Amino acid sequence: MRTAFIDDLNRVTDGLVDMTRLAGSAIGRASIALLDGDIRLAEAVITSDRDIDQAREALDLLAIDLLARQAPVATDLRVVVTAMRMSADLERMGDLARHVAKVARLRYPDSAVPADLRGTVVQMGQVAERIVAKAGSVIASRDLEEARALEREDDAMDELHRELFSHVLADNFGHSTQTAVDLTLIGRYYERFADHAVSVARRVTFLVTGDYDTVVDREDEEDAVLTS
Amino acid sequence: MRTAFIDDLNRVTDGLVDMTRLAGSAIGRASIALLDGDIRLAEAVITSDRDIDQAREALDLLAIDLLARQAPVATDLRVVVTAMRMSADLERMGDLARHVAKVARLRYPDSAVPADLRGTVVQMGQVAERIVAKAGSVIASRDLEEARALEREDDAMDELHRELFSHVLADNFGHSTQTAVDLTLIGRYYERFADHAVSVARRVTFLVTGDYDTVVDREDEEDAVLTS
């Protein structure tokens, strides 16, 4: 019974790590599609979001089956419930990558990102890829130091988001309202992507320490970028 | 045992209905704060989001306790797991109301919404209040017809969102980039608020029918408003 339970839990953990890889691939390809105006890549990201949705569904069914068959209590129960929350975060990260790809598709054959803002958006894409890879690593290792380090990536994302907004709102912005709207949404998608990665890391921290206060949505702690 | 379980489940349902009331009050007050540039109301919404977060935490702890003590299976298990997902939707609706209030606070003593767009935003606020009230009613009644009717409110929200964007992107928009950015974010907050209400209604439908395909995030079905 106990061995079967541990096997099941390992399958859940593996499933979560797989989801971080899918989400990482999605945001990486969506960023290229966005910056290069690559419609085929954009379409591929949009289509493959279904894989992330299905991975989540499979993982949740496994978790529910595990609850029904094993009736875990205490820490074991907490692990299973937390896994279901992490799968929701990771599915949402996939959705946000798809949103970025949709903006790319919409502006094809142009890029939604003007040349003078390319550098900022390139970096946002890179931080997004790094933070989701780190989330996968934290899920596998349950290392609290790694979980804390991940938050520094989110700080970097917030800084880039602020930078993006300061360009959009500058007197010399010099692009259309459409571009301002696109950049506003893109910035929000990347920021939320990173927030969900933080959420995953905090749920792991909660599992290890049992301290529920660590599980606070990143947005609840800070004023939105716009207010700073 | 069974009676105790049903009592617990009723407490969970009552807790969810209470959360819809809190989220409804939050979005209603946030809308007034936004439209009238009412800083005190904005502050009140921002502060009271904590109540929704705490309601969710209490509800989730009750659900976990219920899983541990009663080890439900089959439909009973599904009800408890689904309740935890609904509480996540409702908490997020509270966050989105807080975001609207933050935009209001940021633009005080002005309103973020120019006079010529006021009518559209007023309606978005009204639809948001109606849809969350209906979500509460669906949770309590488990009425599938009511659940379907709720989706028509979401269609109305999408239509208003499109209308808002067409104003922002019109040649004669005539307001600042800051206003375009504010309206882009406000539009997204209201749209996502309604999406989460749909999600609640679909989870109820899933509980009644057992058909998992009904539980699809509203955003997964449709192109974002921007692409239409």
Short mmCIF file of C-alpha atoms in Angstrom, two decimals:
data_model
loop_
_atom_site.label_atom_id
_atom_site.label_comp_id
_atom_site.label_asym_id
_atom_site.label_seq_id
_atom_site.Cartn_x
_atom_site.Cartn_y
_atom_site.Cartn_z
CA MET A 1 0.00 0.00 0.00
CA ARG A 2 2.64 2.49 1.09
CA THR A 3 4.95 1.54 -1.81
CA ALA A 4 2.09 1.88 -4.29
CA PHE A 5 1.31 5.28 -2.83
CA ILE A 6 4.90 6.45 -3.19
CA ASP A 7 4.98 5.19 -6.77
CA ASP A 8 1.81 7.15 -7.51
CA LEU A 9 3.23 10.27 -5.89
CA ASN A 10 6.37 9.95 -7.97
CA ARG A 11 4.24 9.75 -11.08
CA VAL A 12 2.46 12.93 -10.02
CA THR A 13 5.80 14.69 -9.49
CA ASP A 14 7.09 13.48 -12.87
CA GLY A 15 3.90 14.72 -14.49
CA LEU A 16 4.38 18.17 -12.97
CA VAL A 17 7.99 18.35 -14.14
CA ASP A 18 6.85 17.36 -17.64
CA MET A 19 4.32 20.18 -17.54
CA THR A 20 7.07 22.69 -16.73
CA ARG A 21 8.94 21.49 -19.82
CA LEU A 22 5.86 21.90 -22.00
CA ALA A 23 5.20 25.39 -20.60
CA GLY A 24 8.87 26.32 -21.06
CA SER A 25 8.86 25.17 -24.67
CA ALA A 26 5.61 27.07 -25.27
CA ILE A 27 6.83 30.40 -23.88
CA GLY A 28 10.21 30.05 -25.63
CA ARG A 29 8.61 29.43 -29.01
CA ALA A 30 5.91 32.06 -28.42
CA SER A 31 8.62 34.65 -27.74
CA ILE A 32 10.41 33.84 -31.01
CA ALA A 33 7.10 33.91 -32.89
CA LEU A 34 6.35 37.30 -31.37
CA LEU A 35 9.72 38.88 -32.02
CA ASP A 36 10.24 37.46 -35.50
CA GLY A 37 6.63 37.60 -36.67
CA ASP A 38 6.80 33.82 -37.29
CA ILE A 39 3.23 32.73 -38.01
CA ARG A 40 3.96 29.00 -38.26
CA LEU A 41 5.64 28.95 -34.89
CA ALA A 42 2.76 30.97 -33.45
CA GLU A 43 0.24 28.46 -34.81
CA ALA A 44 2.28 25.59 -33.39
CA VAL A 45 2.27 27.12 -29.91
CA ILE A 46 -1.49 27.76 -30.09
CA THR A 47 -2.19 24.18 -31.18
CA SER A 48 0.13 22.52 -28.71
CA ASP A 49 -1.46 24.25 -25.74
CA ARG A 50 -3.89 21.35 -25.89
CA ASP A 51 -1.04 19.04 -24.84
CA ILE A 52 -0.56 21.04 -21.64
CA ASP A 53 -4.30 21.00 -20.96
CA GLN A 54 -4.35 17.23 -21.44
CA ALA A 55 -1.30 16.75 -19.23
CA ARG A 56 -3.10 18.65 -16.51
CA GLU A 57 -6.26 16.63 -16.92
CA ALA A 58 -4.32 13.34 -16.76
CA LEU A 59 -2.45 14.51 -13.69
CA ASP A 60 -5.61 15.63 -11.91
CA LEU A 61 -7.35 12.35 -12.66
CA LEU A 62 -4.35 10.51 -11.25
CA ALA A 63 -4.49 12.69 -8.12
CA ILE A 64 -8.23 12.11 -7.66
CA ASP A 65 -7.78 8.38 -8.19
CA LEU A 66 -5.03 8.44 -5.60
CA LEU A 67 -7.27 10.24 -3.10
CA ALA A 68 -10.03 7.68 -3.68
CA ARG A 69 -7.85 4.55 -3.50
CA GLN A 70 -5.38 5.55 -0.80
CA ALA A 71 -7.34 8.05 1.32
CA PRO A 72 -4.14 9.81 2.35
CA VAL A 73 -4.08 11.99 5.48
CA ALA A 74 -1.75 14.64 6.94
CA THR A 75 1.35 15.34 4.84
CA ASP A 76 0.44 12.83 2.13
CA LEU A 77 -2.93 14.48 1.62
CA ARG A 78 -1.29 17.89 1.51
CA VAL A 79 1.10 16.68 -1.18
CA VAL A 80 -1.72 15.47 -3.42
CA VAL A 81 -3.87 18.59 -3.00
CA THR A 82 -0.86 20.84 -3.59
CA ALA A 83 0.01 18.92 -6.77
CA MET A 84 -3.44 19.70 -8.15
CA ARG A 85 -2.87 23.37 -7.46
CA MET A 86 0.53 23.31 -9.14
CA SER A 87 -0.99 21.66 -12.22
CA ALA A 88 -3.49 24.54 -12.38
CA ASP A 89 -0.63 27.07 -12.25
CA LEU A 90 1.26 25.27 -15.00
CA GLU A 91 -1.78 24.95 -17.22
CA ARG A 92 -2.34 28.68 -16.85
CA MET A 93 1.29 29.33 -17.82
CA GLY A 94 0.57 27.41 -21.02
CA ASP A 95 -2.47 29.62 -21.63
CA LEU A 96 -0.35 32.74 -21.19
CA ALA A 97 2.23 31.45 -23.70
CA ARG A 98 -0.67 30.84 -26.10
CA HIS A 99 -1.84 34.43 -25.57
CA VAL A 100 1.63 35.72 -26.53
CA ALA A 101 1.50 33.52 -29.66
CA LYS A 102 -1.94 34.91 -30.52
CA VAL A 103 -0.65 38.46 -30.47
CA ALA A 104 2.18 37.31 -32.79
CA ARG A 105 -0.34 35.71 -35.15
CA LEU A 106 -2.56 38.75 -35.12
CA ARG A 107 0.19 41.15 -36.20
CA TYR A 108 1.71 38.87 -38.84
CA PRO A 109 3.53 39.62 -41.14
CA ASP A 110 4.69 42.42 -38.83
CA SER A 111 6.05 41.95 -35.36
CA ALA A 112 3.92 43.39 -32.56
CA VAL A 113 7.14 44.61 -30.93
CA PRO A 114 8.82 47.71 -32.40
CA ALA A 115 12.59 47.58 -32.86
CA ASP A 116 13.37 49.95 -29.98
CA LEU A 117 11.51 47.72 -27.49
CA ARG A 118 12.82 44.43 -28.81
CA GLY A 119 15.62 44.21 -26.26
CA THR A 120 13.23 44.45 -23.30
CA VAL A 121 10.84 41.85 -24.69
CA VAL A 122 13.71 39.48 -25.59
CA GLN A 123 14.79 39.62 -21.96
CA MET A 124 11.24 39.04 -20.69
CA GLY A 125 11.11 35.89 -22.82
CA GLN A 126 14.45 34.73 -21.47
CA VAL A 127 13.45 35.30 -17.85
CA ALA A 128 10.19 33.42 -18.51
CA GLU A 129 12.09 30.44 -19.88
CA ARG A 130 14.52 30.45 -16.97
CA ILE A 131 11.86 30.80 -14.28
CA VAL A 132 9.76 27.88 -15.54
CA ALA A 133 12.87 25.68 -15.84
CA LYS A 134 13.69 26.58 -12.23
CA ALA A 135 10.12 25.76 -11.19
CA GLY A 136 10.62 22.27 -12.67
CA SER A 137 13.86 21.89 -10.80
CA VAL A 138 12.26 23.02 -7.51
CA ILE A 139 9.40 20.53 -7.94
CA ALA A 140 11.92 17.71 -8.41
CA SER A 141 14.41 18.75 -5.70
CA ARG A 142 12.17 20.39 -3.09
CA ASP A 143 15.17 22.56 -2.36
CA LEU A 144 14.14 25.65 -0.38
CA GLU A 145 17.21 27.63 -1.43
CA GLU A 146 16.36 27.02 -5.08
CA ALA A 147 12.76 28.03 -4.37
CA ARG A 148 13.96 31.32 -2.92
CA ALA A 149 16.37 31.91 -5.81
CA LEU A 150 13.48 31.55 -8.25
CA GLU A 151 11.89 34.66 -6.76
CA ARG A 152 14.85 36.73 -7.91
CA GLU A 153 13.91 35.86 -11.49
CA ASP A 154 10.47 37.21 -10.76
CA ASP A 155 12.01 40.43 -9.44
CA ALA A 156 13.88 40.67 -12.75
CA MET A 157 10.60 40.16 -14.63
CA ASP A 158 8.89 42.91 -12.64
CA GLU A 159 11.77 45.26 -13.40
CA LEU A 160 11.53 44.49 -17.13
CA HIS A 161 7.77 44.99 -16.98
CA ARG A 162 8.26 48.41 -15.40
CA GLU A 163 10.84 49.23 -18.09
CA LEU A 164 8.39 48.23 -20.82
CA PHE A 165 5.69 50.47 -19.35
CA SER A 166 8.00 53.41 -18.96
CA HIS A 167 8.77 53.16 -22.70
CA VAL A 168 5.08 52.87 -23.62
CA LEU A 169 4.16 55.89 -21.50
CA ALA A 170 7.13 58.04 -22.48
CA ASP A 171 6.42 61.24 -24.41
CA ASN A 172 8.63 60.02 -27.24
CA PHE A 173 6.94 56.58 -27.54
CA GLY A 174 6.25 57.28 -31.21
CA HIS A 175 4.18 54.19 -32.03
CA SER A 176 0.48 53.59 -32.57
CA THR A 177 -2.19 53.05 -29.93
CA GLN A 178 -2.47 49.49 -31.28
CA THR A 179 1.19 48.95 -30.40
CA ALA A 180 0.64 50.41 -26.93
CA VAL A 181 -2.30 48.03 -26.41
CA ASP A 182 -0.30 45.03 -27.68
CA LEU A 183 2.65 45.82 -25.42
CA THR A 184 0.36 46.33 -22.42
CA LEU A 185 -1.13 42.87 -22.89
CA ILE A 186 2.19 41.18 -23.72
CA GLY A 187 3.76 42.70 -20.62
CA ARG A 188 0.91 41.42 -18.48
CA TYR A 189 1.13 37.90 -19.97
CA TYR A 190 4.85 37.60 -19.21
CA GLU A 191 4.42 39.04 -15.73
CA ARG A 192 1.62 36.61 -14.88
CA PHE A 193 3.62 33.72 -16.34
CA ALA A 194 6.40 34.49 -13.86
CA ASP A 195 3.89 34.95 -10.99
CA HIS A 196 2.56 31.43 -11.54
CA ALA A 197 6.11 30.05 -11.47
CA VAL A 198 6.58 31.79 -8.11
CA SER A 199 3.33 30.25 -6.97
CA VAL A 200 4.65 26.77 -7.84
CA ALA A 201 7.86 27.39 -5.90
CA ARG A 202 5.89 28.66 -2.90
CA ARG A 203 3.65 25.63 -2.89
CA VAL A 204 6.76 23.44 -2.76
CA THR A 205 8.03 25.55 0.14
CA PHE A 206 4.69 25.06 1.88
CA LEU A 207 4.99 21.28 1.43
CA VAL A 208 8.43 21.26 3.01
CA THR A 209 7.86 23.75 5.83
CA GLY A 210 4.11 23.42 6.41
CA ASP A 211 3.90 27.21 6.62
CA TYR A 212 0.76 28.21 4.75
CA ASP A 213 1.70 31.90 4.86
CA THR A 214 4.32 31.24 2.21
CA VAL A 215 1.53 30.56 -0.28
CA VAL A 216 0.52 34.06 -1.26
CA ASP A 217 -0.07 35.01 -4.83
CA ARG A 218 2.75 37.22 -5.96
CA GLU A 219 0.26 39.89 -7.02
CA ASP A 220 -1.15 40.10 -3.50
CA GLU A 221 2.13 41.34 -2.09
CA GLU A 222 2.95 44.15 -4.37
CA ASP A 223 1.27 46.99 -6.08
CA ALA A 224 0.78 46.21 -9.73
CA VAL A 225 3.60 47.53 -11.88
CA LEU A 226 1.31 50.26 -13.13
CA THR A 227 1.03 51.83 -9.69
CA SER A 228 4.74 52.22 -9.13
CA MET B 1 -20.94 9.59 9.49
CA ARG B 2 -23.01 10.26 6.39
CA THR B 3 -24.99 13.02 8.13
CA ALA B 4 -21.80 14.65 9.34
CA PHE B 5 -20.46 14.51 5.80
CA ILE B 6 -23.57 16.15 4.37
CA ASP B 7 -23.38 18.85 7.04
CA ASP B 8 -19.77 19.50 6.09
CA LEU B 9 -20.63 19.64 2.41
CA ASN B 10 -23.39 22.12 3.11
CA ARG B 11 -20.91 24.29 4.98
CA VAL B 12 -18.62 24.17 1.96
CA THR B 13 -21.47 25.19 -0.35
CA ASP B 14 -22.49 28.02 1.99
CA GLY B 15 -18.87 29.19 2.07
CA LEU B 16 -18.75 29.31 -1.73
CA VAL B 17 -22.00 31.27 -1.92
CA ASP B 18 -20.60 33.72 0.66
CA MET B 19 -17.51 34.14 -1.51
CA THR B 20 -19.68 35.06 -4.52
CA ARG B 21 -21.28 37.77 -2.37
CA LEU B 22 -17.91 39.15 -1.33
CA ALA B 23 -16.65 39.10 -4.94
CA GLY B 24 -19.87 40.75 -6.13
CA SER B 25 -19.59 43.50 -3.53
CA ALA B 26 -15.93 44.01 -4.48
CA ILE B 27 -16.52 44.39 -8.22
CA GLY B 28 -19.57 46.59 -7.66
CA ARG B 29 -17.67 48.97 -5.40
CA ALA B 30 -14.55 48.85 -7.58
CA SER B 31 -16.63 49.90 -10.58
CA ILE B 32 -18.04 52.91 -8.73
CA ALA B 33 -14.57 53.82 -7.47
CA LEU B 34 -13.26 53.63 -11.03
CA LEU B 35 -16.03 55.62 -12.66
CA ASP B 36 -16.34 58.29 -9.96
CA GLY B 37 -12.66 58.50 -9.02
CA ASP B 38 -13.65 57.64 -5.44
CA ILE B 39 -10.37 56.99 -3.62
CA ARG B 40 -11.93 55.93 -0.31
CA LEU B 41 -14.05 53.30 -1.98
CA ALA B 42 -11.02 52.13 -3.96
CA GLU B 43 -9.00 51.76 -0.76
CA ALA B 44 -11.85 49.87 0.88
CA VAL B 45 -12.00 47.36 -1.99
CA ILE B 46 -8.23 46.88 -1.92
CA THR B 47 -8.23 46.28 1.84
CA SER B 48 -11.24 43.99 1.90
CA ASP B 49 -9.75 41.64 -0.70
CA ARG B 50 -8.10 40.05 2.33
CA ASP B 51 -11.56 38.89 3.48
CA ILE B 52 -12.01 36.95 0.25
CA ASP B 53 -8.54 35.43 0.56
CA GLN B 54 -9.32 34.37 4.13
CA ALA B 55 -12.69 32.94 3.12
CA ARG B 56 -10.93 30.84 0.52
CA GLU B 57 -8.32 29.67 2.99
CA ALA B 58 -10.98 28.69 5.53
CA LEU B 59 -12.97 26.88 2.87
CA ASP B 60 -9.94 24.98 1.59
CA LEU B 61 -8.94 23.95 5.10
CA LEU B 62 -12.48 22.68 5.66
CA ALA B 63 -12.29 20.72 2.40
CA ILE B 64 -8.92 19.19 3.28
CA ASP B 65 -10.16 18.32 6.75
CA LEU B 66 -13.19 16.70 5.16
CA LEU B 67 -10.99 14.65 2.83
CA ALA B 68 -8.86 13.50 5.76
CA ARG B 69 -11.73 12.63 8.12
CA GLN B 70 -14.26 11.20 5.70
CA ALA B 71 -12.11 9.84 2.85
CA PRO B 72 -14.93 10.37 0.36
CA VAL B 73 -14.95 8.47 -2.95
CA ALA B 74 -16.76 8.77 -6.28
CA THR B 75 -19.23 11.66 -6.46
CA ASP B 76 -18.56 12.85 -2.92
CA LEU B 77 -14.85 13.15 -3.66
CA ARG B 78 -15.59 14.99 -6.88
CA VAL B 79 -17.76 17.47 -5.01
CA VAL B 80 -15.00 18.31 -2.54
CA VAL B 81 -12.27 18.64 -5.16
CA THR B 82 -14.52 20.77 -7.35
CA ALA B 83 -15.33 23.05 -4.41
CA MET B 84 -11.62 23.75 -3.97
CA ARG B 85 -11.39 24.73 -7.63
CA MET B 86 -14.40 27.00 -7.35
CA SER B 87 -12.88 28.72 -4.33
CA ALA B 88 -9.77 29.40 -6.44
CA ASP B 89 -11.93 30.96 -9.18
CA LEU B 90 -13.75 33.14 -6.67
CA GLU B 91 -10.57 34.27 -4.97
CA ARG B 92 -9.20 35.26 -8.35
CA MET B 93 -12.38 37.26 -9.05
CA GLY B 94 -11.66 39.17 -5.85
CA ASP B 95 -8.13 39.86 -7.09
CA LEU B 96 -9.48 41.21 -10.37
CA ALA B 97 -11.87 43.53 -8.52
CA ARG B 98 -8.87 44.73 -6.51
CA HIS B 99 -6.98 45.41 -9.75
CA VAL B 100 -9.85 47.59 -11.00
CA ALA B 101 -9.78 49.46 -7.68
CA LYS B 102 -6.03 49.97 -8.01
CA VAL B 103 -6.42 51.63 -11.39
CA ALA B 104 -9.04 53.89 -9.79
CA ARG B 105 -6.66 54.78 -6.95
CA LEU B 106 -3.81 55.42 -9.36
CA ARG B 107 -5.71 57.97 -11.42
CA TYR B 108 -7.32 59.79 -8.48
CA PRO B 109 -8.53 62.57 -8.43
CA ASP B 110 -9.32 61.89 -12.08
CA SER B 111 -11.27 58.94 -13.38
CA ALA B 112 -9.31 56.50 -15.56
CA VAL B 113 -12.35 56.30 -17.83
CA PRO B 114 -13.00 59.23 -20.22
CA ALA B 115 -16.59 60.49 -20.48
CA ASP B 116 -17.20 59.05 -23.96
CA LEU B 117 -16.34 55.51 -22.75
CA ARG B 118 -18.16 55.70 -19.46
CA GLY B 119 -21.30 54.02 -20.79
CA THR B 120 -19.41 50.93 -21.91
CA VAL B 121 -17.52 50.57 -18.64
CA VAL B 122 -20.69 51.13 -16.59
CA GLN B 123 -22.24 48.21 -18.45
CA MET B 124 -19.18 46.01 -17.94
CA GLY B 125 -19.47 46.62 -14.20
CA GLN B 126 -23.18 45.76 -14.26
CA VAL B 127 -22.62 42.54 -16.19
CA ALA B 128 -19.83 41.60 -13.75
CA GLU B 129 -22.16 42.11 -10.78
CA ARG B 130 -24.94 40.11 -12.42
CA ILE B 131 -22.72 37.21 -13.47
CA VAL B 132 -21.21 36.69 -10.04
CA ALA B 133 -24.67 36.84 -8.43
CA LYS B 134 -25.79 34.17 -10.91
CA ALA B 135 -22.74 32.07 -10.11
CA GLY B 136 -23.79 32.13 -6.44
CA SER B 137 -27.29 31.10 -7.40
CA VAL B 138 -25.99 28.23 -9.58
CA ILE B 139 -23.77 26.96 -6.75
CA ALA B 140 -26.78 26.87 -4.43
CA SER B 141 -29.33 25.47 -6.89
CA ARG B 142 -27.20 23.25 -9.15
CA ASP B 143 -29.69 24.17 -11.84
CA LEU B 144 -28.26 23.39 -15.29
CA GLU B 145 -30.58 25.82 -17.06
CA GLU B 146 -29.36 28.63 -14.81
CA ALA B 147 -25.77 27.55 -15.47
CA ARG B 148 -26.36 27.84 -19.21
CA ALA B 149 -28.08 31.20 -18.85
CA LEU B 150 -25.04 32.54 -17.02
CA GLU B 151 -22.97 32.07 -20.18
CA ARG B 152 -25.14 34.60 -21.98
CA GLU B 153 -23.90 37.22 -19.50
CA ASP B 154 -20.38 36.28 -20.52
CA ASP B 155 -21.30 36.75 -24.18
CA ALA B 156 -22.53 40.22 -23.24
CA MET B 157 -19.22 40.92 -21.48
CA ASP B 158 -17.23 39.83 -24.53
CA GLU B 159 -19.33 42.11 -26.71
CA LEU B 160 -18.69 45.06 -24.37
CA HIS B 161 -15.00 44.22 -24.31
CA ARG B 162 -14.91 44.29 -28.10
CA GLU B 163 -16.77 47.61 -28.07
CA LEU B 164 -14.23 49.06 -25.62
CA PHE B 165 -11.32 47.98 -27.83
CA SER B 166 -12.90 49.34 -30.98
CA HIS B 167 -13.12 52.73 -29.24
CA VAL B 168 -9.52 52.57 -28.03
CA LEU B 169 -8.23 51.64 -31.49
CA ALA B 170 -10.43 54.08 -33.43
CA ASP B 171 -8.69 56.87 -35.32
CA ASN B 172 -10.65 59.44 -33.36
CA PHE B 173 -9.81 57.96 -29.91
CA GLY B 174 -8.45 61.32 -28.84
CA HIS B 175 -7.05 60.35 -25.42
CA SER B 176 -3.56 59.70 -24.10
CA THR B 177 -1.55 56.50 -24.36
CA GLN B 178 -1.92 56.23 -20.57
CA THR B 179 -5.69 56.12 -21.01
CA ALA B 180 -5.34 53.46 -23.74
CA VAL B 181 -3.17 51.38 -21.40
CA ASP B 182 -5.61 51.81 -18.49
CA LEU B 183 -8.59 50.82 -20.62
CA THR B 184 -6.74 47.80 -22.02
CA LEU B 185 -6.07 46.50 -18.53
CA ILE B 186 -9.51 47.38 -17.16
CA GLY B 187 -11.12 45.57 -20.10
CA ARG B 188 -9.04 42.50 -19.46
CA TYR B 189 -9.85 42.50 -15.72
CA TYR B 190 -13.61 42.59 -16.33
CA GLU B 191 -13.39 39.97 -19.07
CA ARG B 192 -11.41 37.58 -16.85
CA PHE B 193 -13.80 38.23 -13.95
CA ALA B 194 -16.66 36.99 -16.13
CA ASP B 195 -14.59 34.03 -17.40
CA HIS B 196 -14.07 32.81 -13.84
CA ALA B 197 -17.81 33.06 -13.18
CA VAL B 198 -18.37 30.86 -16.25
CA SER B 199 -15.79 28.47 -14.90
CA VAL B 200 -17.74 28.19 -11.62
CA ALA B 201 -20.97 27.48 -13.51
CA ARG B 202 -19.25 24.84 -15.63
CA ARG B 203 -17.81 23.10 -12.60
CA VAL B 204 -21.34 22.87 -11.18
CA THR B 205 -22.50 21.42 -14.51
CA PHE B 206 -19.68 18.90 -14.32
CA LEU B 207 -20.79 17.87 -10.83
CA VAL B 208 -24.35 17.28 -12.00
CA THR B 209 -23.64 15.62 -15.35
CA GLY B 210 -20.21 14.08 -14.76
CA ASP B 211 -19.16 15.33 -18.19
CA TYR B 212 -15.61 16.65 -17.80
CA ASP B 213 -15.66 18.23 -21.27
CA THR B 214 -17.92 20.95 -19.90
CA VAL B 215 -15.01 22.22 -17.81
CA VAL B 216 -13.07 24.24 -20.33
CA ASP B 217 -11.71 27.64 -19.52
CA ARG B 218 -13.73 30.18 -21.42
CA GLU B 219 -10.54 31.58 -22.96
CA ASP B 220 -9.68 28.20 -24.48
CA GLU B 221 -12.74 28.22 -26.68
CA GLU B 222 -12.51 31.55 -28.30
CA ASP B 223 -9.97 33.80 -29.82
CA ALA B 224 -9.16 36.62 -27.47
CA VAL B 225 -11.27 39.68 -28.12
CA LEU B 226 -8.25 41.36 -29.67
CA THR B 227 -8.09 38.89 -32.52
CA SER B 228 -11.64 39.37 -33.68
#
